[in-house]
Amino acid sequence: MGSGRLRVRDPHGWAHCLTEAVQLFGAATDVVLASHHWPVWGREDALAFLSEQRDLYAYLHDQTLRMINQGLTGPEIAERMQLPPALERAWHTHGYYGSVSHNTKAVYQRYMGWFDGNPARLWAHPPAEAATRYVDFMGGAGEVLRRARQSYAQGDFRWVAEVVHHVLFADPGNTEARALQADALEQLGYGSENGTWRNFYLTGALELRHGSVGTPATTASEDLINTLTLDQLFDSLAIRVDGPRSWDADVTVRWHLGDGRGPSTLRLKNGVLTHVRGLGPAGGEPDVEITLDEPALRGLLLGRAALADLVAQGRARVCGDPARLAELTGHLTEPDPDFAIVTP
């Protein structure tokens, strides 16, 4: 299940597949090569590895559902979940990458979603607004930090991280809160067996001390973009539309790519960018039609080429008002890879 931060995977299905793998290939297996693990050599050890992995995922899945049916919530189940001794003794079931706590919550999320059924959490204030109220109720930032320092001295770093979080979201510039929270997160990181948790804790401490570090990764690399279909590329543009700013926009652009392919139509209306193969809804007239090849279209949509330049180079033909394309793309926003994690 990995870190559980992407789409929640199916541990029940994975356990079933491992059982099937043992049944189909166990008698002929000499080595197992698995992600996040060293290879396992020898048939006996390989089958034990596969079987214990199967039992691990099945246990987490089945016991989470058992406790859901007893009325427990995700965090409550994660705190109670304990592996059987035989699985606990196996080195490869330990939380070096994923963790029992993290994955248990992911199982809960898969079946129950974000809401745990308690109406007190149905319409809670967002973090910054809630933090201001928490700090006020707890006697102000100074009192929260005084008591948090006592908890830190007692080694209750989880509680320090939880309560000082409220001070930071109420007052991100509070230097005492930033220092204490960074120290608490650092201690939690040092004590974490799980690599991804350790990275979260230590990155949070780094951010508090030195500012947001962002990410060196980019989702707009040439190699990645080239693997997207045009439909996927249009979808990637749709999630960049600034909805509120484009509520009143109504722009239709039709693309002609040649090569025997029919037209593709983009329409921005009601803050939604829709794309269809063909003439579009009801076959209405577009504001602008542009004929070009696919590489030129990709460059245009990604901001790597200008329409006027493509026309001047003979790589594009325009029928209608080209300013309407600029109007459409003007409603797109750029992702921010440097957003903060531990401050609002």
Coordinates of C-alpha atoms in Angstrom, one line a residue:
M1 CA 0.0 0.0 0.0
G2 CA 3.0 2.2 0.1
S3 CA 2.6 5.6 1.8
G4 CA -1.2 5.8 1.1
R5 CA -0.9 9.3 -0.2
L6 CA -2.0 8.6 -3.8
R7 CA -5.1 6.7 -4.8
V8 CA -5.9 4.2 -2.1
R9 CA -4.9 0.7 -3.2
D10 CA -6.9 -2.5 -2.5
P11 CA -5.2 -4.6 0.2
H12 CA -7.9 -7.3 -0.1
G13 CA -7.3 -7.6 -3.8
W14 CA -3.5 -7.7 -3.3
A15 CA -3.7 -10.4 -0.7
H16 CA -5.8 -12.5 -3.1
C17 CA -3.3 -12.0 -5.9
L18 CA -0.4 -13.1 -3.7
T19 CA -2.4 -16.3 -2.8
E20 CA -2.9 -16.8 -6.5
A21 CA 0.8 -16.3 -7.2
V22 CA 1.8 -18.9 -4.7
Q23 CA -0.7 -21.4 -6.1
L24 CA 0.2 -20.9 -9.7
F25 CA 4.0 -20.4 -9.5
G26 CA 5.1 -21.5 -6.0
A27 CA 6.4 -24.9 -7.1
A28 CA 8.6 -23.4 -9.7
T29 CA 9.8 -20.3 -7.8
D30 CA 13.5 -19.9 -6.9
V31 CA 13.7 -16.1 -6.3
V32 CA 11.3 -13.2 -5.6
L33 CA 12.1 -9.7 -6.7
A34 CA 9.8 -7.3 -4.9
S35 CA 9.7 -3.5 -4.7
H36 CA 11.0 -1.9 -1.5
H37 CA 12.7 -5.2 -0.5
W38 CA 15.9 -7.2 -1.0
P39 CA 15.5 -10.2 -3.3
V40 CA 14.5 -13.4 -1.5
W41 CA 16.4 -16.5 -2.7
G42 CA 15.4 -20.1 -2.2
R43 CA 11.9 -21.7 -2.7
E44 CA 11.1 -22.1 1.0
D45 CA 12.1 -18.6 1.9
A46 CA 10.4 -17.1 -1.2
L47 CA 7.1 -18.8 -0.4
A48 CA 7.3 -17.8 3.2
F49 CA 7.9 -14.2 2.1
L50 CA 4.9 -14.2 -0.2
S51 CA 2.7 -15.9 2.3
E52 CA 3.6 -13.5 5.1
Q53 CA 3.1 -10.5 2.8
R54 CA -0.3 -11.9 1.9
D55 CA -1.2 -12.4 5.6
L56 CA 0.1 -8.9 6.4
Y57 CA -2.2 -7.1 3.9
A58 CA -5.2 -9.4 4.6
Y59 CA -4.8 -8.9 8.3
L60 CA -4.7 -5.1 8.0
H61 CA -7.7 -5.1 5.7
D62 CA -9.9 -7.6 7.6
Q63 CA -9.1 -6.2 11.1
T64 CA -9.7 -2.6 10.0
L65 CA -13.2 -3.6 8.7
R66 CA -13.9 -5.6 11.9
M67 CA -13.2 -2.5 14.0
I68 CA -15.2 -0.3 11.6
N69 CA -18.1 -2.6 12.3
Q70 CA -17.5 -2.0 16.0
G71 CA -17.8 1.8 15.5
L72 CA -14.1 2.8 15.7
T73 CA -12.8 5.6 13.5
G74 CA -9.6 5.6 11.4
P75 CA -7.2 7.1 14.0
E76 CA -8.7 4.9 16.7
I77 CA -8.2 1.7 14.6
A78 CA -4.7 2.8 13.6
E79 CA -3.8 3.2 17.3
R80 CA -5.2 -0.2 18.3
M81 CA -3.9 -2.2 15.3
Q82 CA -1.2 -4.7 16.3
L83 CA 0.2 -7.4 14.1
P84 CA 0.3 -11.1 15.1
P85 CA 3.6 -12.1 16.7
A86 CA 4.6 -14.2 13.8
L87 CA 4.2 -11.3 11.4
E88 CA 5.8 -8.9 13.8
R89 CA 8.9 -11.0 13.9
A90 CA 9.3 -11.0 10.1
W91 CA 11.7 -8.2 9.0
H92 CA 9.9 -7.5 5.8
T93 CA 6.6 -6.6 7.5
H94 CA 8.0 -3.7 9.4
G95 CA 7.2 -0.1 8.5
Y96 CA 10.4 0.9 6.7
Y97 CA 8.5 2.4 3.8
G98 CA 4.7 2.1 4.5
S99 CA 3.5 1.7 8.1
V100 CA 0.7 -0.2 9.9
S101 CA -0.8 3.1 11.1
H102 CA -0.7 4.8 7.8
N103 CA -2.1 1.8 5.8
T104 CA -4.8 1.2 8.3
K105 CA -6.1 4.7 7.9
A106 CA -5.9 4.2 4.1
V107 CA -8.1 1.1 4.4
Y108 CA -10.6 3.1 6.5
Q109 CA -10.6 5.9 3.9
R110 CA -11.2 3.4 1.0
Y111 CA -14.4 2.2 2.6
M112 CA -15.6 5.2 4.6
G113 CA -14.2 8.3 3.0
W114 CA -13.1 11.3 5.0
F115 CA -16.1 11.6 7.4
D116 CA -16.1 9.3 10.5
G117 CA -19.8 9.8 11.3
N118 CA -19.3 12.2 14.2
P119 CA -21.3 15.4 13.4
A120 CA -18.8 17.5 15.4
R121 CA -16.4 16.9 12.5
L122 CA -19.0 17.3 9.7
W123 CA -18.6 21.1 9.3
A124 CA -15.5 22.0 11.3
H125 CA -13.7 25.3 10.7
P126 CA -10.8 25.2 8.3
P127 CA -7.3 25.0 9.9
A128 CA -6.3 28.6 10.3
E129 CA -9.7 29.7 11.6
A130 CA -10.0 26.8 14.0
A131 CA -6.4 27.4 15.2
T132 CA -7.3 31.0 16.2
R133 CA -10.2 29.8 18.3
Y134 CA -8.2 26.9 19.8
V135 CA -5.4 29.2 20.9
D136 CA -7.9 31.7 22.4
F137 CA -9.7 28.9 24.3
M138 CA -6.5 27.6 25.6
G139 CA -5.5 30.9 27.1
G140 CA -3.4 32.4 24.4
A141 CA -0.2 31.5 22.6
G142 CA 2.1 32.1 25.6
E143 CA 0.1 29.6 27.8
V144 CA 0.0 27.0 25.0
L145 CA 3.7 27.2 24.5
R146 CA 4.5 27.1 28.2
R147 CA 2.5 23.9 28.6
A148 CA 3.8 22.5 25.4
R149 CA 7.4 22.9 26.6
Q150 CA 6.4 20.8 29.6
S151 CA 5.0 18.1 27.3
Y152 CA 8.3 18.3 25.3
A153 CA 10.3 17.7 28.5
Q154 CA 8.1 14.7 29.2
G155 CA 8.8 13.3 25.7
D156 CA 5.3 13.6 24.5
F157 CA 6.4 14.9 21.1
R158 CA 3.1 13.9 19.4
W159 CA 1.1 16.2 21.6
V160 CA 3.6 19.0 21.2
A161 CA 3.2 18.8 17.5
E162 CA -0.6 18.8 17.7
V163 CA -1.0 21.8 20.0
V164 CA 1.8 24.0 18.7
H165 CA 0.4 23.4 15.2
H166 CA -2.6 25.6 16.4
V167 CA -0.3 28.4 17.5
L168 CA 1.5 28.3 14.1
F169 CA -1.7 28.5 12.1
A170 CA -3.0 31.3 14.3
D171 CA 0.3 33.2 14.1
P172 CA 2.8 31.8 11.5
G173 CA 5.4 34.4 12.5
N174 CA 5.6 33.3 16.2
T175 CA 9.3 32.4 16.4
E176 CA 9.0 30.5 19.7
A177 CA 6.3 28.3 18.3
R178 CA 8.3 27.7 15.1
A179 CA 11.4 26.6 17.1
L180 CA 9.5 24.4 19.5
Q181 CA 7.5 22.8 16.7
A182 CA 10.6 22.2 14.7
D183 CA 12.3 20.5 17.7
A184 CA 9.2 18.3 18.2
L185 CA 9.0 17.2 14.6
E186 CA 12.7 16.5 14.6
Q187 CA 12.4 14.2 17.6
L188 CA 9.5 12.4 16.0
G189 CA 11.6 12.0 12.8
Y190 CA 14.5 10.6 14.7
G191 CA 12.3 8.1 16.4
S192 CA 10.4 7.0 13.2
E193 CA 11.2 3.5 11.8
N194 CA 9.1 4.5 8.7
G195 CA 11.2 6.3 6.1
T196 CA 8.4 8.3 4.6
W197 CA 7.2 9.5 8.0
R198 CA 10.7 10.4 8.9
N199 CA 11.0 12.5 5.8
F200 CA 7.8 14.3 6.5
Y201 CA 8.8 15.1 10.1
L202 CA 12.3 16.3 9.1
T203 CA 11.1 18.2 6.1
G204 CA 8.6 20.0 8.4
A205 CA 11.3 20.9 10.8
L206 CA 13.5 22.2 7.9
E207 CA 10.6 24.3 6.6
L208 CA 10.0 25.9 10.0
R209 CA 13.7 26.8 10.4
H210 CA 14.6 27.8 6.9
G211 CA 11.4 28.3 4.9
S212 CA 9.7 26.2 2.3
V213 CA 12.1 24.0 0.3
G214 CA 9.6 23.2 -2.5
T215 CA 10.4 20.2 -4.7
P216 CA 13.0 19.6 -7.4
A217 CA 10.5 17.5 -9.4
T218 CA 8.6 18.9 -12.3
T219 CA 5.4 17.7 -13.9
A220 CA 6.0 19.5 -17.1
S221 CA 9.1 17.8 -18.3
E222 CA 9.4 17.2 -22.0
D223 CA 9.5 13.4 -21.7
L224 CA 6.4 13.3 -19.5
I225 CA 4.4 15.7 -21.7
N226 CA 5.3 13.7 -24.8
T227 CA 3.7 10.5 -23.3
L228 CA 0.3 12.2 -22.7
T229 CA -2.4 11.8 -25.2
L230 CA -4.1 14.9 -26.5
D231 CA -7.2 14.0 -24.3
Q232 CA -4.9 13.8 -21.3
L233 CA -3.2 17.1 -22.2
F234 CA -6.6 18.8 -22.4
D235 CA -7.5 17.3 -19.0
S236 CA -4.3 18.7 -17.6
L237 CA -5.3 22.2 -18.8
A238 CA -8.8 21.8 -17.3
I239 CA -7.5 21.4 -13.8
R240 CA -5.5 24.7 -14.2
V241 CA -8.6 26.8 -14.9
D242 CA -9.3 29.5 -12.3
G243 CA -12.9 28.6 -11.8
P244 CA -14.2 31.7 -10.0
R245 CA -12.3 34.1 -12.4
S246 CA -13.8 32.4 -15.4
W247 CA -17.5 32.0 -14.3
D248 CA -18.6 34.4 -17.0
A249 CA -16.3 33.3 -19.8
D250 CA -17.6 31.6 -22.8
V251 CA -14.9 30.7 -25.4
T252 CA -14.9 28.0 -28.0
V253 CA -11.7 27.0 -29.9
R254 CA -11.7 24.3 -32.6
W255 CA -8.5 22.5 -33.6
H256 CA -7.9 20.9 -37.0
L257 CA -4.8 18.5 -36.8
G258 CA -5.0 16.9 -40.2
D259 CA -3.7 13.4 -40.7
G260 CA -7.2 12.2 -41.3
R261 CA -8.3 13.1 -37.8
G262 CA -11.5 15.0 -37.2
P263 CA -11.6 18.3 -35.3
S264 CA -11.2 18.7 -31.6
T265 CA -13.2 21.4 -29.8
L266 CA -12.3 23.1 -26.5
R267 CA -15.0 25.2 -24.7
L268 CA -14.6 27.2 -21.6
K269 CA -18.0 27.9 -19.9
N270 CA -19.2 28.1 -16.4
G271 CA -15.6 27.8 -15.2
V272 CA -15.2 24.4 -16.9
L273 CA -12.9 23.6 -19.8
T274 CA -14.6 20.8 -21.8
H275 CA -13.0 19.0 -24.8
V276 CA -14.7 16.7 -27.3
R277 CA -13.6 15.1 -30.5
G278 CA -15.8 16.6 -33.2
L279 CA -17.6 19.9 -33.6
G280 CA -18.6 20.2 -29.9
P281 CA -21.9 20.7 -28.2
A282 CA -24.7 21.1 -30.7
G283 CA -22.1 21.7 -33.4
G284 CA -22.0 25.4 -32.6
E285 CA -19.8 27.8 -34.4
P286 CA -16.4 28.3 -32.7
D287 CA -14.9 31.7 -31.9
V288 CA -11.7 30.7 -33.6
E289 CA -10.5 27.7 -35.7
I290 CA -6.8 26.8 -35.8
T291 CA -5.2 24.3 -38.2
L292 CA -1.8 23.0 -37.2
D293 CA 0.0 19.7 -36.5
E294 CA 0.1 18.0 -33.2
P295 CA 3.6 19.1 -32.1
A296 CA 2.7 22.7 -32.8
L297 CA -0.5 22.3 -30.8
R298 CA 1.4 20.8 -27.9
G299 CA 3.9 23.7 -27.9
L300 CA 1.1 26.2 -28.1
L301 CA -0.9 24.8 -25.2
L302 CA 2.1 24.5 -23.0
G303 CA 3.2 28.1 -23.6
R304 CA 6.3 27.0 -25.5
A305 CA 5.2 28.6 -28.8
A306 CA 3.2 31.7 -29.7
L307 CA 0.3 31.5 -32.2
A308 CA 1.6 34.5 -34.1
D309 CA 5.0 32.9 -34.6
L310 CA 3.4 29.6 -35.8
V311 CA 1.4 31.5 -38.3
A312 CA 4.4 33.5 -39.5
Q313 CA 6.3 30.2 -39.9
G314 CA 3.5 28.7 -42.0
R315 CA 2.9 26.1 -39.3
A316 CA -0.6 27.3 -38.4
R317 CA -3.7 28.8 -40.1
V318 CA -6.3 30.8 -38.2
C319 CA -9.9 31.4 -39.0
G320 CA -11.7 33.8 -36.6
D321 CA -10.4 35.9 -33.8
P322 CA -7.0 34.7 -32.4
A323 CA -7.5 36.9 -29.3
R324 CA -10.1 34.4 -28.2
L325 CA -7.5 31.7 -27.7
A326 CA -5.4 34.2 -25.6
E327 CA -8.6 34.9 -23.6
L328 CA -9.0 31.2 -22.9
T329 CA -5.4 30.5 -21.9
G330 CA -5.5 33.7 -19.7
H331 CA -7.9 31.8 -17.4
L332 CA -5.2 29.1 -16.7
T333 CA -3.2 29.2 -13.5
E334 CA 0.3 27.9 -12.8
P335 CA 0.9 25.2 -10.2
D336 CA 2.9 26.2 -7.1
P337 CA 5.5 23.6 -6.2
D338 CA 6.8 25.6 -3.3
F339 CA 3.6 25.8 -1.1
A340 CA 4.1 25.5 2.6
I341 CA 3.2 22.3 4.6
V342 CA 3.4 23.2 8.3
T343 CA 2.2 26.8 8.1
P344 CA -0.9 28.2 6.4

